[in-house]
Tab-separated table of C-alpha atoms in Angstrom:
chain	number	residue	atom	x	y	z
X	1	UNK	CA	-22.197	-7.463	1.409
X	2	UNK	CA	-20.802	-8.702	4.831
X	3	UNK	CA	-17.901	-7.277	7.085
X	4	UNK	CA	-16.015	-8.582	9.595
X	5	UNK	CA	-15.778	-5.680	11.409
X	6	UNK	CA	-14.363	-4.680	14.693
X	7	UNK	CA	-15.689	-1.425	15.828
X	8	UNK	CA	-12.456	0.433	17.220
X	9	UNK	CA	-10.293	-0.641	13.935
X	10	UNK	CA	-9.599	2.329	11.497
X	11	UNK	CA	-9.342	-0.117	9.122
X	12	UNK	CA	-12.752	-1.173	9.505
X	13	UNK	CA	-13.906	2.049	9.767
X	14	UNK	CA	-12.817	3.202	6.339
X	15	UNK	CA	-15.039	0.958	5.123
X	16	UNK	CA	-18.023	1.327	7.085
X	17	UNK	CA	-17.411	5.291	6.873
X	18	UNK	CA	-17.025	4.906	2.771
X	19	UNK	CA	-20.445	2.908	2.736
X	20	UNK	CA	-21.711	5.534	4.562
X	21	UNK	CA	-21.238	8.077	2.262
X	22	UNK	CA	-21.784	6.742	-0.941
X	23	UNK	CA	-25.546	5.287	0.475
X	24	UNK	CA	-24.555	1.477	0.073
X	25	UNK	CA	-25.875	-0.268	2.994
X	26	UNK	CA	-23.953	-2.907	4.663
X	27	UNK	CA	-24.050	-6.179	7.229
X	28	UNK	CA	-21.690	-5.543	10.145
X	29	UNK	CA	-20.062	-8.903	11.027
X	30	UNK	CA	-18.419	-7.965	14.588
X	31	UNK	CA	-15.585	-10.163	14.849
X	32	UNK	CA	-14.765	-11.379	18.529
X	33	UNK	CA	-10.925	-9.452	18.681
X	34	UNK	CA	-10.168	-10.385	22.512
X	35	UNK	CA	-10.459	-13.692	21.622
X	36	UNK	CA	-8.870	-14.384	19.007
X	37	UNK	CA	-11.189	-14.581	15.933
X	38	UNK	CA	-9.402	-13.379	13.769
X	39	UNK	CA	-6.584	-16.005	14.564
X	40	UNK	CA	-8.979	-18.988	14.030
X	41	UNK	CA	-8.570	-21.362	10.758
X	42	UNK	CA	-11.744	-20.471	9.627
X	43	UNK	CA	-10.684	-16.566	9.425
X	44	UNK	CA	-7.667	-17.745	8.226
X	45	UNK	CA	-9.162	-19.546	5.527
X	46	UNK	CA	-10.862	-16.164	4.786
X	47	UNK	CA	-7.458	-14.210	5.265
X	48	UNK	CA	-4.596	-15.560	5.672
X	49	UNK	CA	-2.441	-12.912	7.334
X	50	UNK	CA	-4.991	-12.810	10.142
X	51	UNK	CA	-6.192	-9.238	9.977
X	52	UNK	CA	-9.448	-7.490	9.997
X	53	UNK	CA	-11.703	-6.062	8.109
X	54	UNK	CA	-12.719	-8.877	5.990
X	55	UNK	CA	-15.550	-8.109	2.853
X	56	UNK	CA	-17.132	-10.570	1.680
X	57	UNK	CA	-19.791	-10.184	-1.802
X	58	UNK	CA	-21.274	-12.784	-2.859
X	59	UNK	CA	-17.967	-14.993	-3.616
X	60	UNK	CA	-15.288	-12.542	-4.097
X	61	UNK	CA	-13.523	-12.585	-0.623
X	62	UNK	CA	-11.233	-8.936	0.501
X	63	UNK	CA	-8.849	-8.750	3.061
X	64	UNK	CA	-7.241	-5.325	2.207
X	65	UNK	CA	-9.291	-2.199	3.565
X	66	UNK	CA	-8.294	-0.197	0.707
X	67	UNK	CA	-8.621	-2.833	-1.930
X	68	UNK	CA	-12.448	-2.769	-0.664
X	69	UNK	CA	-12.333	1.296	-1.023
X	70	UNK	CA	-11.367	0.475	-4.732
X	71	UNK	CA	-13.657	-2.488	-5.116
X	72	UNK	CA	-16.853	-0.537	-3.601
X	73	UNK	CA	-15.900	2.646	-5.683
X	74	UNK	CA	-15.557	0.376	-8.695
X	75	UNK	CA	-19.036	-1.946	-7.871
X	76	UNK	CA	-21.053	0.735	-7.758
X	77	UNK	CA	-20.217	3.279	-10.914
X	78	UNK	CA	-19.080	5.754	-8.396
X	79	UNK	CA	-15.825	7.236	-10.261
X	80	UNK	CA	-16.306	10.781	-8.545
X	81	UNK	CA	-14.765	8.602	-5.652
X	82	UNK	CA	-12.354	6.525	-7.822
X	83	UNK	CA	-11.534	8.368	-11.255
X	84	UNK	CA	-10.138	5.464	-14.217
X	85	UNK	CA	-7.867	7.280	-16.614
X	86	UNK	CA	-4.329	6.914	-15.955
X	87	UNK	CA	-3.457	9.958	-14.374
X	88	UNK	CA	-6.016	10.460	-12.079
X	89	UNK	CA	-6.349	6.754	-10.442
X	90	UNK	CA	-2.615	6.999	-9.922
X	91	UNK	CA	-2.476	10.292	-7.804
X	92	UNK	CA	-5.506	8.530	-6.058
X	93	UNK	CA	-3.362	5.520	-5.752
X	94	UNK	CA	-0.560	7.257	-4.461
X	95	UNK	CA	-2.823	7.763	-1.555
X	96	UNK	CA	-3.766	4.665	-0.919
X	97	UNK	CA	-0.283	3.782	-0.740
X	98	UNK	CA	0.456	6.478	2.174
X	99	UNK	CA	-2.374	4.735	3.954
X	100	UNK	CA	-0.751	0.975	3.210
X	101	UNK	CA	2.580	2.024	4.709
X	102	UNK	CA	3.656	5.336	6.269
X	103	UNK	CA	-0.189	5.953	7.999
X	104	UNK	CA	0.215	2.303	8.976
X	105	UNK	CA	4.113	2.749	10.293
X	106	UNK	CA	3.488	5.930	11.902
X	107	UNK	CA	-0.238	6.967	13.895
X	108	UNK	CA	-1.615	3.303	13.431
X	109	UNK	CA	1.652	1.523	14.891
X	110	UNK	CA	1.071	4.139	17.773
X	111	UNK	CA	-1.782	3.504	18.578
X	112	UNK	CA	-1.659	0.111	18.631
X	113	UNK	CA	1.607	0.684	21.305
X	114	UNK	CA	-0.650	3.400	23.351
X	115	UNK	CA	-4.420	2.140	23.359
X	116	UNK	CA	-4.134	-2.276	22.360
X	117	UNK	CA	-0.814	-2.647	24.115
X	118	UNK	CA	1.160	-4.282	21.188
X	119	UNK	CA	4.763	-4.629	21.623
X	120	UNK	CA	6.315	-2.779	18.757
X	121	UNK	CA	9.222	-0.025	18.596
X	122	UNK	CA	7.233	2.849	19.678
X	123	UNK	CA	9.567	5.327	19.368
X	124	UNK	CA	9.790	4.586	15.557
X	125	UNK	CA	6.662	4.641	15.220
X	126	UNK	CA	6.497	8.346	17.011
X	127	UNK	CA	9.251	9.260	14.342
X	128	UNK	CA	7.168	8.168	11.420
X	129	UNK	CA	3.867	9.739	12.609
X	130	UNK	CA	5.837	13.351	12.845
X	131	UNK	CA	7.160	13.159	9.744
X	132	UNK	CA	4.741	12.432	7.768
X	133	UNK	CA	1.991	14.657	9.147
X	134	UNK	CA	4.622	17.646	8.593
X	135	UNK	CA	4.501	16.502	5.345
X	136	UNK	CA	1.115	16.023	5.543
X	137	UNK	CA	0.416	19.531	6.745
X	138	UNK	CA	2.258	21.166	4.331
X	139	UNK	CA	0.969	19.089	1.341
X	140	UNK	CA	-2.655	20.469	2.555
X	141	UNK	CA	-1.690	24.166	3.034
X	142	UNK	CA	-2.037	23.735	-0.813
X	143	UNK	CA	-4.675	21.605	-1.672
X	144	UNK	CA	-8.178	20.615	-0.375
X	145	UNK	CA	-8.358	17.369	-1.017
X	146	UNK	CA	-5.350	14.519	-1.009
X	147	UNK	CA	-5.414	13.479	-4.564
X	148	UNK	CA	-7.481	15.639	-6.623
X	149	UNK	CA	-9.134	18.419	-6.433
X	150	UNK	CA	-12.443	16.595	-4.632
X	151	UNK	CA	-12.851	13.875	-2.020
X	152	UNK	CA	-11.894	10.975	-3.302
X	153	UNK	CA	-11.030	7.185	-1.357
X	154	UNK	CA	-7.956	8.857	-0.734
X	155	UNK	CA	-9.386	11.113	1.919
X	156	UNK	CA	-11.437	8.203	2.987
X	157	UNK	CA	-8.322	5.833	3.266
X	158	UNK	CA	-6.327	8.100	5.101
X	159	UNK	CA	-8.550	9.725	7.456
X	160	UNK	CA	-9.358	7.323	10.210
X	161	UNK	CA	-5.649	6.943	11.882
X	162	UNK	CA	-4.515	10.511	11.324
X	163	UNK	CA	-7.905	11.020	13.285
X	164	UNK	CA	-7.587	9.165	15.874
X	165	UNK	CA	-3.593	9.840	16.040
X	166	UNK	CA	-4.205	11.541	19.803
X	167	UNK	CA	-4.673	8.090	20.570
X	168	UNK	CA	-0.885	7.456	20.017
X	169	UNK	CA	0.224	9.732	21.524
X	170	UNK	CA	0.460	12.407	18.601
X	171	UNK	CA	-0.952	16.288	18.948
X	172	UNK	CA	-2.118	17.966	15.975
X	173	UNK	CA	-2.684	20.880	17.604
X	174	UNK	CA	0.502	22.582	15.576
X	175	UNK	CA	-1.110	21.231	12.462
X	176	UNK	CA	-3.926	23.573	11.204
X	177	UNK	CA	-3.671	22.073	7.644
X	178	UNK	CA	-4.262	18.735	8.717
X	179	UNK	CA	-7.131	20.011	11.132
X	180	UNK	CA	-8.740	21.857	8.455
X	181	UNK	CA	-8.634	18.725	6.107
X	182	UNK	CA	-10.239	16.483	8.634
X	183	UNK	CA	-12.549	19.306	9.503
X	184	UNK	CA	-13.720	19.240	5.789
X	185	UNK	CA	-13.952	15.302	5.696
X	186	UNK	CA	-16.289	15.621	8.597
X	187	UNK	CA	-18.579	18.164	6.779
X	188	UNK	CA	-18.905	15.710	4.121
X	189	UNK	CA	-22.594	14.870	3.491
X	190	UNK	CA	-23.696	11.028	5.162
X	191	UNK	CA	-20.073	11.135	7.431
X	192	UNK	CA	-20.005	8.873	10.060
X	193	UNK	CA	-17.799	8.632	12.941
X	194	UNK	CA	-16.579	5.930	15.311
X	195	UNK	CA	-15.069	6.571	18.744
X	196	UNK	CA	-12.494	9.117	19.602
X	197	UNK	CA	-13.232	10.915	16.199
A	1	UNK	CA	9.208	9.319	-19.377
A	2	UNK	CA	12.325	9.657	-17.084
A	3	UNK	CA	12.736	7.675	-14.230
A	4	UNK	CA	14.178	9.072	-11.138
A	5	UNK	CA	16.615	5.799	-10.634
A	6	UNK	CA	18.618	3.727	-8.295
A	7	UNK	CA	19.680	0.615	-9.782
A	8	UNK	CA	20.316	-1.443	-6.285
A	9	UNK	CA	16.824	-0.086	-5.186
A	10	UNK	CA	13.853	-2.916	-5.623
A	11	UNK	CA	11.027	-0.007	-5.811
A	12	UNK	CA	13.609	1.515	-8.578
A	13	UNK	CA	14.083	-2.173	-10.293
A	14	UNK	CA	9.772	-2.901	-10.857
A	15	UNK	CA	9.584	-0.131	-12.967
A	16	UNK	CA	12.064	-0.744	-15.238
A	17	UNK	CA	11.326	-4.837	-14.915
A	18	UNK	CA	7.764	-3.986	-16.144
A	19	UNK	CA	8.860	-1.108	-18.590
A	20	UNK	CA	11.116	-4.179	-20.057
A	21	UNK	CA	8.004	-6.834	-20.107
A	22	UNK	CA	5.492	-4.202	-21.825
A	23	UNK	CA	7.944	-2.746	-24.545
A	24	UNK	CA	7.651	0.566	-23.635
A	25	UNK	CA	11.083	2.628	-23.070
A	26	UNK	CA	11.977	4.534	-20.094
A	27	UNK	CA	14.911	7.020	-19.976
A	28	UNK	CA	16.626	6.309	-16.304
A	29	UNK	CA	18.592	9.373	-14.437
A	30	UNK	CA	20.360	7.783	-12.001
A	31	UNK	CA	20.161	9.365	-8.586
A	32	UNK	CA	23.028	10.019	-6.433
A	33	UNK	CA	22.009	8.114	-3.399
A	34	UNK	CA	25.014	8.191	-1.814
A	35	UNK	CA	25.574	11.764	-1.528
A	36	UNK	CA	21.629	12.268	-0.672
A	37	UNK	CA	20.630	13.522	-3.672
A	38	UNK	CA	16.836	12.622	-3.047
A	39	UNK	CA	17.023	14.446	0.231
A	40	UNK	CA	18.165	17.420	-1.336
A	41	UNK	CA	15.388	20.674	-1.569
A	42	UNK	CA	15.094	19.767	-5.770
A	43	UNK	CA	13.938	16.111	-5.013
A	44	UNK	CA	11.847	16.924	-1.821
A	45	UNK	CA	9.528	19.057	-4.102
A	46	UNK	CA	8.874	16.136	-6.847
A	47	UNK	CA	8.701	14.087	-3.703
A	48	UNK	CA	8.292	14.988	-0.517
A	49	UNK	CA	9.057	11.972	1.385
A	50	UNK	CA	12.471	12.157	0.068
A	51	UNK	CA	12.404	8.522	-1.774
A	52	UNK	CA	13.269	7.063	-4.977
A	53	UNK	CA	11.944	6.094	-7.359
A	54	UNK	CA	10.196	9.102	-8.907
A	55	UNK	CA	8.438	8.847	-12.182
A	56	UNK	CA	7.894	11.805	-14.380
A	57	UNK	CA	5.830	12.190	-18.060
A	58	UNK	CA	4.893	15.136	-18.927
A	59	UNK	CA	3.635	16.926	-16.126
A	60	UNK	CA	2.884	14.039	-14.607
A	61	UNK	CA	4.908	13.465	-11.569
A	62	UNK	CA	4.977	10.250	-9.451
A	63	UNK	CA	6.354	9.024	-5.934
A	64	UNK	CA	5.046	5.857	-5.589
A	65	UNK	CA	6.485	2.470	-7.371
A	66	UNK	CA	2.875	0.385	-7.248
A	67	UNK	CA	0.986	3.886	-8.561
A	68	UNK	CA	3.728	3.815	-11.199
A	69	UNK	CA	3.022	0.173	-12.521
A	70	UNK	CA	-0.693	0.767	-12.084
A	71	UNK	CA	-0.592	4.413	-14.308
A	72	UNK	CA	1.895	2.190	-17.091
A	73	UNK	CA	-0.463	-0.079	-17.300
A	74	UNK	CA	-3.047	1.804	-17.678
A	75	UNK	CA	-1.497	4.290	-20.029
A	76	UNK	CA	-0.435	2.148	-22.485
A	77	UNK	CA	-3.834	0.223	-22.194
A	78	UNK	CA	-2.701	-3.012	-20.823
A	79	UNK	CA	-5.261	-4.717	-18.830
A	80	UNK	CA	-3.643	-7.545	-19.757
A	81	UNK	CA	-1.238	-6.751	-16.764
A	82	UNK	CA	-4.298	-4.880	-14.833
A	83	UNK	CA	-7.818	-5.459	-15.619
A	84	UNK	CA	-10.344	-3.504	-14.682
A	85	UNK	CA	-13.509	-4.446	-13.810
A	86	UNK	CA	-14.128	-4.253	-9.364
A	87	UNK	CA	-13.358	-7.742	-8.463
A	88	UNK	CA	-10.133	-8.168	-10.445
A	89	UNK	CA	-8.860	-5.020	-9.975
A	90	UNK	CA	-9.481	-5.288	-6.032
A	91	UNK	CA	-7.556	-8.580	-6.177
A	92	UNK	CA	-4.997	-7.343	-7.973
A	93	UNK	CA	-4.653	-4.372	-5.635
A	94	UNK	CA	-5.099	-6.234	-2.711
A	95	UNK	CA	-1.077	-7.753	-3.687
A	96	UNK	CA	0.017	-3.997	-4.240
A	97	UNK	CA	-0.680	-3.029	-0.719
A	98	UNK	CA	1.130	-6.609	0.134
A	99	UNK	CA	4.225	-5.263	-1.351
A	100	UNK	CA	3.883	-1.500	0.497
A	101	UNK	CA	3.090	-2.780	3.248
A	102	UNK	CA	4.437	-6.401	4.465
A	103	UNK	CA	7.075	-6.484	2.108
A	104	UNK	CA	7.891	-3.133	3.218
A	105	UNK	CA	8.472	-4.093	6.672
A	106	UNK	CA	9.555	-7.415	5.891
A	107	UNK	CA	12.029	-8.409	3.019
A	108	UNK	CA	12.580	-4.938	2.269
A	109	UNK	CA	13.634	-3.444	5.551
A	110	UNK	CA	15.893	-6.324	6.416
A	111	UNK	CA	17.894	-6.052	3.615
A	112	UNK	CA	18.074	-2.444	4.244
A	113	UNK	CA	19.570	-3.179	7.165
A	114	UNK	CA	21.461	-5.597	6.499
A	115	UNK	CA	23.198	-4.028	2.807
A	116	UNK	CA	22.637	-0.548	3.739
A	117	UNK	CA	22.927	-0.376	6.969
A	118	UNK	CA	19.347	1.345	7.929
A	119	UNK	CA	18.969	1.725	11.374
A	120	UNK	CA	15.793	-0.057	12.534
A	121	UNK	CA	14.532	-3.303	14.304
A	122	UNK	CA	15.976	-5.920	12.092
A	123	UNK	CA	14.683	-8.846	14.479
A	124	UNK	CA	10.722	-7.343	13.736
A	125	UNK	CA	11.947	-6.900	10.026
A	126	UNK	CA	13.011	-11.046	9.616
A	127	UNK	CA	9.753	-12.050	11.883
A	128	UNK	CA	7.617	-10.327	9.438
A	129	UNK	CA	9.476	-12.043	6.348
A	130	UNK	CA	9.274	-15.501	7.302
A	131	UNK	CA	5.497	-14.645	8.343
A	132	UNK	CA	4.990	-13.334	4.860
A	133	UNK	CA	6.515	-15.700	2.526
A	134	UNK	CA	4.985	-18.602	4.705
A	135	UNK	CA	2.000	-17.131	3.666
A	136	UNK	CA	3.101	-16.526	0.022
A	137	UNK	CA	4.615	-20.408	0.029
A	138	UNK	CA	1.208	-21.721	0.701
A	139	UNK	CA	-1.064	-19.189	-1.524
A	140	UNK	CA	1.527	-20.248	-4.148
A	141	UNK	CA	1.254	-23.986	-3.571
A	142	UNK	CA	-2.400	-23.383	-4.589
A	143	UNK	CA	-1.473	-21.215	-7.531
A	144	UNK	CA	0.492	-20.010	-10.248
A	145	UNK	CA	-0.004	-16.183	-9.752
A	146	UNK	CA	-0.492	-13.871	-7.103
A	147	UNK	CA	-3.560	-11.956	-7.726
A	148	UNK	CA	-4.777	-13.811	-10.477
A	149	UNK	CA	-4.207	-16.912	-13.165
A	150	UNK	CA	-1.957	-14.757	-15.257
A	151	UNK	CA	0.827	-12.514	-14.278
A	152	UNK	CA	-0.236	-8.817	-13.742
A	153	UNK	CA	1.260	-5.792	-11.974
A	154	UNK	CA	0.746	-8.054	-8.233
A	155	UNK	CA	3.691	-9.734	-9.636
A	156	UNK	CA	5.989	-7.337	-10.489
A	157	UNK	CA	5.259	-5.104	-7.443
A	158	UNK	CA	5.772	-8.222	-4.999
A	159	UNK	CA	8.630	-9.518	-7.355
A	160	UNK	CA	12.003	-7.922	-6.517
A	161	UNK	CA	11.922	-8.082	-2.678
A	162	UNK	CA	10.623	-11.521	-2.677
A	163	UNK	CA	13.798	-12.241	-4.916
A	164	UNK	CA	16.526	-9.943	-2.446
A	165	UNK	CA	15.143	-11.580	0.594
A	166	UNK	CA	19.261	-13.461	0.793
A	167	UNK	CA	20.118	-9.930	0.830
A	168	UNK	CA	18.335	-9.425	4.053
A	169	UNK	CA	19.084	-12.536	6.127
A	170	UNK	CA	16.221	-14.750	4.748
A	171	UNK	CA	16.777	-18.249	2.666
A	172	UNK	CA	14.449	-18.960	0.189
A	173	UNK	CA	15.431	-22.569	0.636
A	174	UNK	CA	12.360	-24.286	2.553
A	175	UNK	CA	10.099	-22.553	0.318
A	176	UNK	CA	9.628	-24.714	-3.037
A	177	UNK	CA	6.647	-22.562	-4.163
A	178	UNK	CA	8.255	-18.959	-2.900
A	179	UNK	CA	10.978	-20.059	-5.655
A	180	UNK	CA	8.988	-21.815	-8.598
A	181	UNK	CA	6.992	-18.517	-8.702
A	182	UNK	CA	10.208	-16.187	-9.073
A	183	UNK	CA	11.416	-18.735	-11.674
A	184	UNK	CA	8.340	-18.136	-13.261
A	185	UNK	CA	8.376	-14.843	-13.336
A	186	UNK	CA	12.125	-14.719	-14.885
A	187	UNK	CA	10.830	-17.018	-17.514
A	188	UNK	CA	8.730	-13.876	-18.863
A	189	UNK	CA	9.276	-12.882	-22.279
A	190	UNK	CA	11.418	-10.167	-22.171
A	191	UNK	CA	12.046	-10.073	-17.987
A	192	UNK	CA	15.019	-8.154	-17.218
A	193	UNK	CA	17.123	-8.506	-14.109
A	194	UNK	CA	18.869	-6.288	-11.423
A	195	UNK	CA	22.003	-7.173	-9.367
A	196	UNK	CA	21.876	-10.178	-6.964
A	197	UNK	CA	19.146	-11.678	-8.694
């Protein structure tokens, strides 16, 4: 198993930090970001929206970072990560989906503003980070875990950019929910971190 | 199984589009949207981000419309629509995240804007449409299906925004295989159609 991998991505990191703790070694592929790489018709052959991380296994080719959370979980028997049965792969899913699009909209969008210098509405993004770690916070005053009632890729999915959300800008220092979730994450046996967690 | 329902909303519309194509009924209790209903204290605690749709069976409760096709599916055992097994499954997901994430921000929120007059950057909202159905146009020009050579839940997630995108700003008109896809998708036995589609 290869990834493209750029070290300071979340994205990537959910992956190499998911590897990590299930014991499933894997080839880091750094991808040259400042120049493009990931823009070139051969990675665009690989993924066409131009995005890293990039998995590739043997020939099945993934361009989603929480597709490859699935995929791994699913490759490897490892349900206590990824339950089937309906119920319990939904509430998991449900998760994934926070990490797809408000995670994304909110602490990843400002961070990409504060630390890579993209042009993007800031302000919104500020907005969507606040909200959802308040709801965040308060879904975790009640629960240990996102989805169930262990760690599952839901954690893993949504950890990295609520982590690193100082680096847009965002305090979570009225958040002790939050803090105490990515406290636990970060007791989890094999964790690894990548900089500014 | 009650749906929490809006019948102009797209997220609303996949449910009961796949609900239609797998047989299985679905009582729907519409939502009053326009006197912010799913903002109210009652709604926030099935939901907490405040959104429609929300699906409840049982005491099952979920926020989320992919999760929702993915725990139908799987409920009534139809891996016809999504298969398990890691790589199919992954690829499959891979197009869920593509419809929370750049049909989100793309299709989705222009249309917001432009029917329902959200408040948000409209001019990032059309870039990111015509980036993503370029992309669809030519992944479709190579094939008949999103994720994989049948339809499955990709489809149906990625579907109704795809099919709204006039309502937001964006003509369909350039893109032959955008359009022979949504034609093949209301070909399905038993599809079942919202308003402006």
């Amino acid at each position: 198993m290869k990834l493209y991998d750029l070290e300071l991505s979340g994205n990537c990191y959910k992956v190499r930090l998911f590897c990590a703790l299930i014991g499933q070694p894997i080839t880091l592929r750094p991808v040259n970001f400042l120049e493009g790489e990931h823009k070139s018709a051969e990675f665009i052959e690989r993924n066409p929206f131009g995005e890293i991380p990039v998995l590739i296994d043997g020939d099945v080719i993934l361009r989603n970072s929480q597709a490859m959370l699935a995929y791994l979980a699913r490759k490897f028997d490892r349900e206590d990560w990824y339950p089937t049965g309906a119920r319990e792969e939904a509430e998991v899913m449900q998760w994934l989906m926070v990490a797809e699009n408000e995670i994304a909209r909110g602490p990843n969008d400002a961070r990409l503003h504060d630390k890579f210098a993209y042009k993007l509405d800031v302000e919104a993004a500020r907005i969507a980070s606040a909200r959802l770690i308040e709801i965040l916070d308060k879904h975790l005053s009640r629960c240990k875990w996102l989805a169930l009632s262990k760690p599952t890729i839901a954690d893993v999915a949504c950890f990295p950019y609520v982590a690193l959300a100082h680096e847009g800008g965002i305090s979570l220092e009225p958040y002790t929910s939050v803090r105490a979730w990515l406290d636990r994450v970060k007791a989890l046996p094999n964790f690894l971190t990548m900089p500014a967690i």
